CSV table of C-alpha atoms and ligand atoms in Angstrom, one decimal:
chain,number,residue,atom,x,y,z
Z,19,MET,CA,78.9,147.4,108.0
Z,20,PRO,CA,82.5,148.0,109.2
Z,21,LYS,CA,84.9,149.6,106.8
Z,22,VAL,CA,88.2,148.2,105.7
Z,23,ASP,CA,90.1,151.4,106.5
Z,24,GLU,CA,88.6,151.6,110.0
Z,25,LEU,CA,89.4,148.0,110.8
Z,26,LEU,CA,93.0,148.6,109.8
Z,27,GLU,CA,93.3,151.3,112.4
Z,28,ASN,CA,91.9,149.0,115.1
Z,29,ALA,CA,94.6,148.1,117.7
Z,30,GLU,CA,93.8,144.3,117.7
Z,31,ILE,CA,94.0,144.2,113.9
Z,32,LYS,CA,97.2,146.2,114.0
Z,33,LYS,CA,98.6,143.5,116.2
Z,34,LEU,CA,97.5,140.8,113.7
Z,35,ILE,CA,99.4,142.7,111.0
Z,36,GLU,CA,102.5,142.8,113.1
Z,37,GLU,CA,102.3,139.0,113.8
Z,38,ASN,CA,101.4,138.1,110.2
Z,39,SER,CA,101.5,140.4,107.3
Z,40,ARG,CA,99.4,143.3,106.0
Z,41,LYS,CA,98.5,141.3,102.8
Z,42,ILE,CA,97.3,138.3,104.8
Z,43,VAL,CA,95.3,140.4,107.2
Z,44,LEU,CA,93.7,142.4,104.4
Z,45,GLU,CA,92.6,139.2,102.7
Z,46,SER,CA,91.0,137.9,105.8
Z,47,ILE,CA,89.2,141.2,106.5
Z,48,ARG,CA,87.7,141.1,103.0
Z,49,GLU,CA,86.7,137.5,103.5
Z,50,ALA,CA,85.1,138.3,106.9
Z,51,LEU,CA,83.2,141.2,105.3
Z,52,ASP,CA,82.0,139.0,102.4
Z,53,ASN,CA,80.8,136.5,105.0
Z,54,LEU,CA,78.8,139.2,106.7
Z,55,ARG,CA,77.2,140.2,103.4
Z,56,ILE,CA,76.2,136.6,102.8
Z,57,ASP,CA,74.6,136.6,106.3
Z,58,ILE,CA,72.6,139.7,105.6
Z,59,LYS,CA,71.4,138.2,102.3
Z,60,ASP,CA,70.4,135.1,104.1
Z,61,GLY,CA,68.3,137.2,106.4
Z,62,LEU,CA,70.2,137.1,109.7
Z,63,SER,CA,68.3,138.9,112.5
Z,64,GLY,CA,69.4,142.4,113.6
Z,65,GLU,CA,70.6,141.2,117.0
Z,66,GLU,CA,72.7,138.3,115.6
Z,67,LEU,CA,74.2,140.6,113.0
Z,68,THR,CA,75.2,143.2,115.6
Z,69,ASN,CA,76.8,140.3,117.6
Z,70,LYS,CA,78.8,139.2,114.6
Z,71,ILE,CA,80.0,142.8,113.8
Z,72,ASP,CA,81.0,143.2,117.5
Z,73,ASN,CA,83.1,140.0,117.2
Z,74,ILE,CA,84.6,140.7,113.7
Z,75,ASN,CA,88.1,140.9,115.1
Z,76,GLN,CA,87.9,137.3,116.3
Z,77,SER,CA,86.5,136.2,113.0
Z,78,ILE,CA,89.4,137.8,111.2
Z,79,ALA,CA,91.9,136.2,113.5
Z,80,GLY,CA,90.1,132.8,113.0
Z,81,LEU,CA,90.4,133.1,109.3
Z,82,ILE,CA,94.1,133.9,109.5
Z,83,GLU,CA,94.7,130.8,111.6
Z,84,ALA,CA,92.6,128.6,109.3
Z,85,GLY,CA,94.7,129.8,106.4
Z,86,LYS,CA,97.8,128.6,108.1
Z,87,GLU,CA,96.6,125.0,108.5
Z,88,HIS,CA,98.3,122.5,106.2
Z,89,ASN,CA,96.4,120.0,104.1
Z,90,LEU,CA,98.6,117.1,105.0
Z,91,ILE,CA,98.4,116.7,108.7
Z,92,LYS,CA,98.8,114.2,111.5
Z,93,VAL,CA,95.9,111.8,112.3
Z,94,ILE,CA,95.4,109.2,114.9
Z,95,ASN,CA,94.9,105.7,113.6
Z,96,ALA,CA,92.5,104.0,115.9
Z,97,THR,CA,91.5,101.4,113.3
Z,98,GLY,CA,93.9,98.7,114.3
Z,99,VAL,CA,95.1,98.3,110.7
Z,100,VAL,CA,98.8,98.6,111.3
Z,101,ILE,CA,100.1,99.3,107.8
Z,102,HIS,CA,97.2,101.6,106.7
Z,103,THR,CA,97.9,102.7,103.2
Z,104,ASN,CA,95.3,105.5,103.3
Z,105,LEU,CA,96.9,106.8,106.5
Z,106,GLY,CA,100.5,106.8,105.3
Z,107,ARG,CA,101.5,103.2,105.8
Z,108,SER,CA,104.4,102.8,108.3
Z,109,PRO,CA,105.0,105.5,111.0
Z,110,LEU,CA,108.7,106.1,111.2
Z,111,PRO,CA,110.9,105.4,114.2
Z,112,SER,CA,111.7,108.5,116.2
Z,113,GLU,CA,115.4,107.7,115.6
Z,114,VAL,CA,115.2,108.7,112.0
Z,115,LEU,CA,113.8,112.3,112.5
Z,116,LYS,CA,117.1,113.8,113.7
Z,117,GLY,CA,118.9,112.7,110.6
Z,118,ILE,CA,116.2,114.0,108.3
Z,119,GLU,CA,116.4,117.4,110.0
Z,120,LEU,CA,120.2,117.6,109.8
Z,121,VAL,CA,120.5,116.6,106.1
Z,122,SER,CA,117.6,118.7,104.9
Z,123,SER,CA,118.0,122.0,106.9
Z,124,GLY,CA,121.5,122.3,105.6
Z,125,TYR,CA,123.8,120.7,103.0
Z,126,SER,CA,124.8,117.1,103.0
Z,127,ASN,CA,127.2,114.7,101.3
Z,128,LEU,CA,124.3,113.3,99.3
Z,129,GLU,CA,126.5,112.9,96.1
Z,130,TYR,CA,129.9,113.8,97.4
Z,131,ASP,CA,132.6,111.4,98.4
Z,132,LEU,CA,134.2,112.8,101.5
Z,133,GLU,CA,137.2,110.4,101.4
Z,134,LYS,CA,138.2,111.3,97.8
Z,135,GLY,CA,136.9,114.9,97.8
Z,136,GLU,CA,135.0,114.2,94.5
Z,137,ARG,CA,131.6,113.4,93.2
Z,138,GLY,CA,130.0,110.4,94.9
Z,139,GLU,CA,126.9,108.3,94.5
Z,140,ARG,CA,123.6,108.8,96.4
Z,141,TYR,CA,123.1,105.0,96.7
Z,142,SER,CA,126.4,104.5,98.4
Z,143,HIS,CA,125.0,105.6,101.8
Z,144,LEU,CA,122.7,102.6,101.8
Z,145,GLU,CA,124.5,99.8,100.0
Z,146,ASP,CA,126.8,98.6,102.8
Z,147,ILE,CA,124.1,98.3,105.4
Z,148,ILE,CA,121.6,96.6,103.1
Z,149,VAL,CA,124.2,94.2,102.0
Z,150,LYS,CA,125.2,93.5,105.6
Z,151,ILE,CA,121.6,92.8,106.7
Z,152,THR,CA,120.4,90.8,103.7
Z,153,GLY,CA,123.5,88.9,102.6
Z,154,ALA,CA,123.1,90.2,99.0
Z,155,GLU,CA,126.1,91.2,96.8
Z,156,SER,CA,124.9,94.7,96.1
Z,157,ALA,CA,121.9,97.0,96.5
Z,158,MET,CA,120.2,100.2,95.4
Z,159,VAL,CA,117.0,102.1,96.2
Z,160,VAL,CA,114.3,103.8,94.1
Z,161,ASN,CA,111.1,105.6,94.9
Z,162,ASN,CA,108.9,102.6,95.7
Z,163,ASN,CA,108.6,98.9,94.9
Z,164,ALA,CA,106.4,99.5,91.8
Z,165,ALA,CA,109.2,101.6,90.4
Z,166,ALA,CA,111.7,98.9,91.4
Z,167,VAL,CA,109.9,96.1,89.5
Z,168,MET,CA,109.5,98.4,86.5
Z,169,LEU,CA,113.2,99.3,86.4
Z,170,ILE,CA,114.3,95.7,86.8
Z,171,LEU,CA,112.0,94.4,83.9
Z,172,SER,CA,113.0,97.4,81.7
Z,173,THR,CA,116.7,96.7,82.2
Z,174,LEU,CA,116.7,92.9,82.0
Z,175,ALA,CA,113.8,92.1,79.7
Z,176,ASN,CA,112.9,95.0,77.4
Z,177,GLY,CA,111.9,93.5,74.1
Z,178,LYS,CA,112.2,90.0,75.5
Z,179,GLU,CA,110.0,87.5,77.3
Z,180,VAL,CA,109.4,87.2,81.0
Z,181,ILE,CA,107.7,84.1,82.4
Z,182,THR,CA,105.3,84.4,85.3
Z,183,SER,CA,102.9,81.9,86.9
Z,184,ARG,CA,99.1,82.6,86.4
Z,185,GLY,CA,98.7,82.2,90.1
Z,186,GLU,CA,100.9,85.3,90.7
Z,187,LEU,CA,99.5,87.9,88.4
Z,188,ILE,CA,98.8,90.2,91.2
Z,189,GLU,CA,97.1,93.6,91.5
Z,190,ILE,CA,98.1,95.9,94.3
Z,191,GLY,CA,96.0,98.9,95.4
Z,192,GLY,CA,96.6,101.9,93.2
Z,193,ALA,CA,96.4,99.9,90.0
Z,194,PHE,CA,99.8,98.2,90.1
Z,195,ARG,CA,99.2,95.1,88.0
Z,196,ILE,CA,101.9,92.7,86.9
Z,197,PRO,CA,100.7,92.5,83.2
Z,198,ASP,CA,100.5,96.3,82.9
Z,199,VAL,CA,103.9,96.8,84.5
Z,200,CYS,CA,105.4,94.2,82.1
Z,201,LEU,CA,103.8,96.1,79.2
Z,202,GLN,CA,105.1,99.4,80.3
Z,203,SER,CA,108.6,98.1,80.8
Z,204,GLY,CA,108.7,96.7,77.3
Z,205,ALA,CA,108.8,93.0,78.4
Z,206,HIS,CA,106.5,90.4,76.9
Z,207,LEU,CA,104.7,88.6,79.6
Z,208,VAL,CA,104.4,84.8,79.1
Z,209,GLU,CA,101.9,83.3,81.5
Z,210,VAL,CA,102.3,79.7,82.6
Z,211,GLY,CA,100.4,77.2,84.7
Z,212,THR,CA,96.9,77.8,86.0
Z,213,THR,CA,95.4,79.9,88.7
Z,214,ASN,CA,95.8,77.2,91.4
Z,215,LYS,CA,98.7,75.1,90.1
Z,216,THR,CA,102.0,75.9,88.4
Z,217,HIS,CA,104.7,73.2,88.0
Z,218,LEU,CA,108.4,73.5,87.4
Z,219,ARG,CA,107.9,71.9,83.9
Z,220,ASP,CA,105.4,74.7,83.0
Z,221,TYR,CA,108.3,77.2,83.4
Z,222,GLU,CA,110.8,75.0,81.8
Z,223,ASN,CA,108.6,74.4,78.7
Z,224,ALA,CA,108.1,78.1,78.2
Z,225,ILE,CA,111.8,78.9,78.1
Z,226,ASN,CA,113.2,79.7,74.6
Z,227,GLU,CA,115.7,82.0,72.9
Z,228,GLU,CA,113.5,85.0,73.6
Z,229,THR,CA,113.3,84.4,77.3
Z,230,ALA,CA,115.1,86.9,79.5
Z,231,ALA,CA,113.8,86.0,82.9
Z,232,ILE,CA,111.4,84.3,85.2
Z,233,LEU,CA,109.5,86.7,87.5
Z,234,LYS,CA,108.3,85.3,90.8
Z,235,VAL,CA,105.8,87.5,92.5
Z,236,HIS,CA,104.9,87.2,96.2
Z,237,THR,CA,101.1,87.0,96.4
Z,238,SER,CA,101.2,89.4,99.3
Z,239,ASN,CA,97.5,90.5,99.4
Z,240,TYR,CA,95.7,87.3,98.5
Z,241,ARG,CA,96.0,83.5,99.1
Z,242,ILE,CA,95.1,80.6,96.9
Z,243,LEU,CA,94.0,77.8,99.1
Z,244,GLY,CA,93.1,74.1,98.6
Z,245,PHE,CA,94.5,72.1,95.6
Z,246,THR,CA,97.5,74.3,94.9
Z,247,GLU,CA,101.1,74.2,93.8
Z,248,SER,CA,103.6,76.9,93.2
Z,249,ILE,CA,107.3,76.7,92.6
Z,250,ASP,CA,109.7,78.0,95.2
Z,251,SER,CA,112.5,80.4,94.3
Z,252,ASP,CA,115.2,77.8,94.9
Z,253,GLU,CA,113.7,75.5,92.3
Z,254,LEU,CA,113.3,78.3,89.9
Z,255,SER,CA,117.0,79.2,90.4
Z,256,SER,CA,117.9,75.6,89.5
Z,257,LEU,CA,116.7,76.3,86.0
Z,258,LYS,CA,119.6,78.6,85.5
Z,259,ASN,CA,121.9,75.6,85.3
Z,260,ALA,CA,120.6,74.7,81.9
Z,261,HIS,CA,119.3,78.0,80.7
Z,262,ASP,CA,120.7,81.5,80.3
Z,263,ILE,CA,118.0,83.4,82.2
Z,264,TYR,CA,117.6,85.6,85.2
Z,265,VAL,CA,115.4,84.8,88.2
Z,266,ILE,CA,113.7,87.9,89.5
Z,267,GLU,CA,111.5,88.1,92.6
Z,268,ASP,CA,109.0,90.8,93.6
Z,269,LEU,CA,108.7,90.2,97.4
Z,270,GLY,CA,106.2,93.0,98.1
Z,271,SER,CA,106.7,93.5,101.8
Z,272,GLY,CA,110.3,93.7,102.9
Z,273,VAL,CA,110.4,91.3,105.9
Z,274,LEU,CA,113.9,91.2,107.4
Z,275,ILE,CA,113.0,89.4,110.6
Z,276,ASP,CA,111.3,86.0,110.7
Z,277,LEU,CA,108.0,87.2,112.3
Z,278,SER,CA,106.7,83.7,113.0
Z,279,LYS,CA,108.9,83.8,116.1
Z,280,TYR,CA,106.5,86.5,117.4
Z,281,GLY,CA,103.3,84.5,116.6
Z,282,ILE,CA,102.6,86.0,113.2
Z,283,GLU,CA,102.2,83.9,110.1
Z,284,TYR,CA,105.4,83.2,108.3
Z,285,GLU,CA,106.2,85.7,105.5
Z,286,PRO,CA,109.2,84.9,103.3
Z,287,THR,CA,112.1,87.0,104.3
Z,288,VAL,CA,114.4,88.9,102.1
Z,289,GLN,CA,117.4,86.9,103.3
Z,290,ASP,CA,115.6,83.7,102.2
Z,291,SER,CA,115.3,84.9,98.6
Z,292,ILE,CA,119.0,85.7,98.4
Z,293,ARG,CA,120.0,82.3,99.9
Z,294,LYS,CA,117.8,80.6,97.4
Z,295,GLY,CA,119.8,82.0,94.5
Z,296,VAL,CA,117.4,84.6,93.2
Z,297,ASP,CA,119.4,87.0,91.0
Z,298,ILE,CA,117.5,90.2,91.8
Z,299,VAL,CA,114.9,90.9,94.5
Z,300,SER,CA,112.8,94.0,95.2
Z,301,PHE,CA,110.6,95.0,98.1
Z,302,SER,CA,108.9,98.0,99.7
Z,303,GLY,CA,110.5,100.2,102.4
Z,304,ASP,CA,107.2,101.2,104.1
Z,305,LYS,CA,105.3,98.0,104.5
Z,306,LEU,CA,106.5,95.3,107.0
Z,307,LEU,CA,110.0,96.8,107.0
Z,308,GLY,CA,108.6,99.8,108.8
Z,309,GLY,CA,110.6,102.6,107.1
Z,310,PRO,CA,110.0,105.3,104.6
Z,311,GLN,CA,108.4,104.8,101.1
Z,312,ALA,CA,111.1,103.2,99.0
Z,313,GLY,CA,111.7,100.4,96.6
Z,314,ILE,CA,114.8,98.4,97.7
Z,315,ILE,CA,116.6,96.3,95.1
Z,316,ILE,CA,119.2,93.8,96.0
Z,317,GLY,CA,121.1,91.0,94.3
Z,318,ARG,CA,123.9,90.4,91.8
Z,319,ARG,CA,126.4,93.3,91.5
Z,320,ASP,CA,126.5,93.2,87.6
Z,321,ILE,CA,122.7,93.6,87.5
Z,322,ILE,CA,122.6,96.4,90.0
Z,323,GLU,CA,125.3,98.2,87.9
Z,324,ALA,CA,123.1,97.8,84.8
Z,325,LEU,CA,120.1,99.1,86.7
Z,326,LYS,CA,122.0,102.2,87.7
Z,327,LYS,CA,122.9,102.9,84.0
Z,328,ASN,CA,119.2,102.7,82.9
Z,329,PRO,CA,118.0,106.3,82.2
Z,330,LEU,CA,114.8,105.4,84.0
Z,331,THR,CA,116.8,105.3,87.3
Z,332,ARG,CA,117.2,109.1,87.1
Z,333,ALA,CA,113.4,109.5,87.0
Z,334,LEU,CA,112.8,107.1,89.8
Z,335,ARG,CA,115.6,108.3,92.1
Z,336,VAL,CA,115.1,108.8,95.9
Z,337,ASP,CA,115.7,112.0,97.6
Z,338,LYS,CA,117.8,112.8,100.7
Z,339,PHE,CA,114.9,112.5,103.1
Z,340,THR,CA,114.3,108.9,102.0
Z,341,ILE,CA,118.0,108.0,102.1
Z,342,SER,CA,118.4,109.4,105.6
Z,343,ALA,CA,115.2,107.8,106.9
Z,344,LEU,CA,115.9,104.4,105.4
Z,345,GLU,CA,119.5,104.4,106.6
Z,346,ALA,CA,118.4,105.2,110.1
Z,347,THR,CA,115.6,102.5,110.0
Z,348,LEU,CA,118.0,99.9,108.7
Z,349,ARG,CA,120.6,100.6,111.4
Z,350,LEU,CA,118.0,99.5,113.9
Z,351,TYR,CA,117.9,96.1,112.2
Z,352,LEU,CA,121.5,95.5,113.2
Z,353,ASP,CA,120.1,94.2,116.5
Z,354,GLU,CA,116.8,92.3,116.1
Z,355,GLU,CA,115.7,93.1,119.7
Z,356,ILE,CA,116.2,96.9,119.1
Z,357,ALA,CA,114.3,96.7,115.7
Z,358,ILE,CA,111.3,95.0,117.4
Z,359,LYS,CA,111.3,97.6,120.1
Z,360,LYS,CA,111.9,100.8,118.2
Z,361,ILE,CA,110.3,100.3,114.8
Z,362,PRO,CA,106.7,101.3,115.3
Z,363,THR,CA,105.3,98.9,112.7
Z,364,LEU,CA,107.1,95.9,114.3
Z,365,ARG,CA,106.3,97.0,117.8
Z,366,MET,CA,102.6,97.4,117.0
Z,367,LEU,CA,102.6,93.9,115.4
Z,368,THR,CA,104.3,92.2,118.4
Z,369,TYR,CA,102.5,93.6,121.4
Z,370,THR,CA,101.5,90.9,123.8
Z,371,ASN,CA,97.9,90.4,124.7
Z,372,LYS,CA,98.5,91.6,128.2
Z,373,GLU,CA,100.2,94.8,127.0
Z,374,LEU,CA,97.2,95.5,124.7
Z,375,TYR,CA,94.7,94.7,127.5
Z,376,ASP,CA,96.5,97.0,130.0
Z,377,ARG,CA,96.8,99.8,127.5
Z,378,ALA,CA,93.1,99.6,126.5
Z,379,ASN,CA,92.2,99.9,130.2
Z,380,ILE,CA,94.5,103.0,130.5
Z,381,LEU,CA,92.6,104.6,127.6
Z,382,LYS,CA,89.2,103.6,129.1
Z,383,ASN,CA,90.1,105.1,132.4
Z,384,LYS,CA,91.3,108.4,130.8
Z,385,LEU,CA,88.0,108.6,128.8
Z,386,GLU,CA,85.9,108.0,131.9
Z,387,LYS,CA,87.8,110.6,133.8
Z,388,THR,CA,86.6,113.3,131.3
Z,389,GLY,CA,83.2,113.1,133.0
Z,390,SER,CA,81.6,112.2,129.6
Z,391,ASN,CA,78.2,110.7,129.6
Z,392,LEU,CA,79.2,108.2,126.9
Z,393,LYS,CA,79.7,104.6,127.9
Z,394,PHE,CA,83.2,103.0,127.5
Z,395,ASP,CA,84.0,99.3,127.5
Z,396,VAL,CA,87.2,97.4,126.9
Z,397,ILE,CA,86.3,94.7,124.3
Z,398,GLU,CA,88.2,92.0,122.3
Z,399,VAL,CA,88.7,92.8,118.6
Z,400,GLU,CA,90.8,91.7,115.7
Z,401,SER,CA,93.5,94.0,114.2
Z,402,GLU,CA,94.9,93.6,110.7
Z,403,VAL,CA,98.4,93.9,109.4
Z,404,GLY,CA,97.2,95.9,106.4
Z,405,GLY,CA,99.3,97.3,103.5
Z,406,GLY,CA,98.4,94.3,101.4
Z,407,SER,CA,100.4,92.0,103.7
Z,408,LEU,CA,99.3,88.8,105.4
Z,409,PRO,CA,95.7,89.1,104.2
Z,410,LEU,CA,94.4,86.2,106.3
Z,411,GLU,CA,96.2,87.1,109.5
Z,412,LYS,CA,93.9,88.4,112.3
Z,413,LEU,CA,95.7,89.7,115.3
Z,414,PRO,CA,93.7,89.4,118.5
Z,415,SER,CA,93.6,92.8,120.1
Z,416,TYR,CA,91.7,95.0,122.6
Z,417,ALA,CA,89.7,98.2,121.9
Z,418,VAL,CA,87.7,100.7,123.8
Z,419,SER,CA,84.1,100.8,122.5
Z,420,ILE,CA,82.0,104.0,122.8
Z,421,ASP,CA,78.3,103.8,123.3
Z,422,SER,CA,75.6,106.4,123.8
Z,423,GLU,CA,71.9,106.4,124.4
Z,424,VAL,CA,71.6,109.9,122.9
Z,425,ILE,CA,74.3,110.5,120.4
Z,426,SER,CA,74.4,108.4,117.2
Z,427,THR,CA,77.5,106.3,116.3
Z,428,GLU,CA,77.7,108.2,113.0
Z,429,TYR,CA,77.8,111.5,114.8
Z,430,ILE,CA,80.6,110.3,117.1
Z,431,GLU,CA,82.6,109.0,114.2
Z,432,LYS,CA,82.3,112.2,112.3
Z,433,ARG,CA,83.2,114.5,115.3
Z,434,LEU,CA,86.3,112.4,115.9
Z,435,ARG,CA,87.2,112.5,112.2
Z,436,LYS,CA,86.8,116.3,112.2
Z,437,ASN,CA,88.8,116.7,115.4
Z,438,ARG,CA,91.8,119.1,115.2
Z,439,VAL,CA,94.0,116.0,115.2
Z,440,PRO,CA,91.6,113.8,113.3
Z,441,ILE,CA,90.9,110.4,115.0
Z,442,ILE,CA,90.1,107.7,112.5
Z,443,VAL,CA,88.0,104.9,114.0
Z,444,ARG,CA,86.2,101.7,112.9
Z,445,ILE,CA,82.5,101.1,113.5
Z,446,ILE,CA,81.6,97.5,114.6
Z,447,LYS,CA,78.1,96.4,115.4
Z,448,ASP,CA,77.0,100.1,115.5
Z,449,LYS,CA,79.6,101.1,118.0
Z,450,VAL,CA,82.6,103.3,117.6
Z,451,ILE,CA,85.8,101.2,118.3
Z,452,LEU,CA,89.2,102.5,119.3
Z,453,ASP,CA,91.7,99.7,118.7
Z,454,ILE,CA,94.6,100.3,121.1
Z,455,ARG,CA,97.1,98.4,118.9
Z,456,THR,CA,97.7,101.4,116.5
Z,457,ILE,CA,97.2,104.2,119.1
Z,458,ASP,CA,100.5,105.6,120.5
Z,459,ASP,CA,100.7,106.3,124.2
Z,460,GLY,CA,101.3,110.0,123.4
Z,461,GLU,CA,98.0,110.1,121.7
Z,462,LEU,CA,95.8,109.0,124.6
Z,463,ASP,CA,95.3,112.5,126.0
Z,464,ILE,CA,94.4,113.9,122.6
Z,465,ILE,CA,91.6,111.3,122.3
Z,466,ALA,CA,90.4,112.1,125.9
Z,467,LYS,CA,90.2,115.8,125.0
Z,468,ALA,CA,88.3,115.1,121.8
Z,469,ILE,CA,85.8,112.9,123.8
Z,470,SER,CA,85.4,115.6,126.5
Z,471,GLU,CA,84.4,118.1,123.8
Z,472,LEU,CA,82.1,115.7,122.0
Z,473,GLU,CA,78.9,116.5,123.8
Z,474,SER,CA,79.3,120.3,123.6
P,192,PLP,C1,103.0,96.4,97.7
P,192,PLP,C2,103.5,95.6,96.5
P,192,PLP,C3,104.0,96.3,95.4
P,192,PLP,C4,104.1,97.8,95.3
P,192,PLP,O1,105.0,98.3,96.2
P,192,PLP,P1,105.0,99.9,96.5
P,192,PLP,O2,106.1,100.1,97.4
P,192,PLP,O3,103.6,100.2,97.1
P,192,PLP,O4,105.1,100.6,95.2
P,192,PLP,C5,104.5,95.5,94.4
P,192,PLP,N1,104.5,94.1,94.4
P,192,PLP,C6,104.0,93.5,95.5
P,192,PLP,C7,104.0,92.0,95.5
P,192,PLP,C8,103.5,94.2,96.6
P,192,PLP,O5,103.0,93.6,97.7
C-alpha cells in the first residue's frame, strides 16, 4: 500500500499540488487509498491490485478533476420539446451574455440614477422598453409569473373577493394552483360558471361590495373542447363601467409576436390584453418570450405603483442578471424579424420543414462518418412547444433515429445521458430519436463524438 508521505514527494503529485492546492490533493490521495482498501476487501486479484497501485497518480488526478465538476451543467436537448421545463426552459440569445458578464463581474447602476447622481430604482431599466413593446402604461418585473400573480392578488384583493371562471382554475407544473395562490395572497376566490361554460352574467351576478377583481387565467396547458363558452377580456373590461372592480389577467406565456403568422396556433398576445382594457396583466419571461426566468407585470400606472409598495415585492425582487438578460432579450423585440432570428425559442419554433430536413441530414452524415456500426435514419417526428404552452400543437419535425442489432435502446439512451455533455433523447417505438429542432448547430460534433465512443 503506498504511503501518503511518499506520494507527496512524488514529482507528478507535486505538480498536482502546484496546479491545485495541497489540501485538495491530500483529500484525493486519501480517497484513492480508501478505494484501494475497498478493492482489497472485495478480493481484487494480486495482478489487478499491482496495476491499480502503479496507476495511483492517475486515479488521484482523476478524483481531483471529478471534484471540480459542477452539479448544474450544460445538456443537449434532443427531445424536440422546445420550452423544456426540466431542461431550463428557454435558452438565452447570445446577445444577452455580454451584458450579464459586464454587470456582474463589476459594479453596475442597478439602483443608481446616473442622471441625478442619487438612488434609483432597479425596475427603471426595464420599464421603458416593456411599455414601448406592449403599449401598457407602466411595468415592473418579479422573479417569475407565479410570484407576479401572488403579488397582484395580495395588493389588490387581500381580504376581498376575486371572481374566476371554473373553466380557468388551472394547475401549472410545480404545484402552482389558482385556488392555492388566491388563498396564500389573502384573496377569497369566488368560482363562477361551470367547467365548460361561463357566461358574462355569471361574473356580473357574483359582483358585490366585497368584490375587488375579476381574474382571467389563460388556460395555457390544457384546452376545453366541444360545447364551451368563455368570456374574453374585452367583455370582462366592459363590466368596469358599472362596477368598481379591477380586471386582472394571468397570461402565462408572454407572447409578444403573433405566432400564427409562422404557422403556429394563435396564442393571445400581451398587446391584445392591454388593448382590450385589462388593468393589470402578468406573464413569464422564460416561456414563449424566450428570455430569462421572470414574471413581467404590465398595466395601469397607479396599480404598478401600489405593487411596488407591497412589502412582498422586496421578497420577490429580481437580481441584476435577470434585469440585464431581460433587457437584452426585449431589445431584440424592437424588430420582429431580428427577434425571430436571434431568440433561440422563437427560432426553434419557426424553422421551415426544409431547414429541419437539411439539418437532420447533416447530423445523420456526421454520425455515419464516425464509422459507428449503429444504423442512422432521418425520420419524420412531431416536436412540442412545451413549457405548458400550446398543449395541442404538434410541430412536424425531422429527427435522426438510432438503431442497433447488438446494443439495446436503453443502453444507448443511458450512455448518451451519461455523456460528459449529457444528451437527452426520446425513445419512440424502441428507437432512440434525436429531434433536430432543439439541437443547436454547435452541438452536432459533441453528439458525433458521443456516438463514436458508444461502442467502446
Ligand atoms: C406558467 C404559468 C404560470 C407560472 O409561471 P412561472 O413563470 O413558471 O412562475 C402561471 N400561470 C399560467 C397561466 C402559466 O401558464
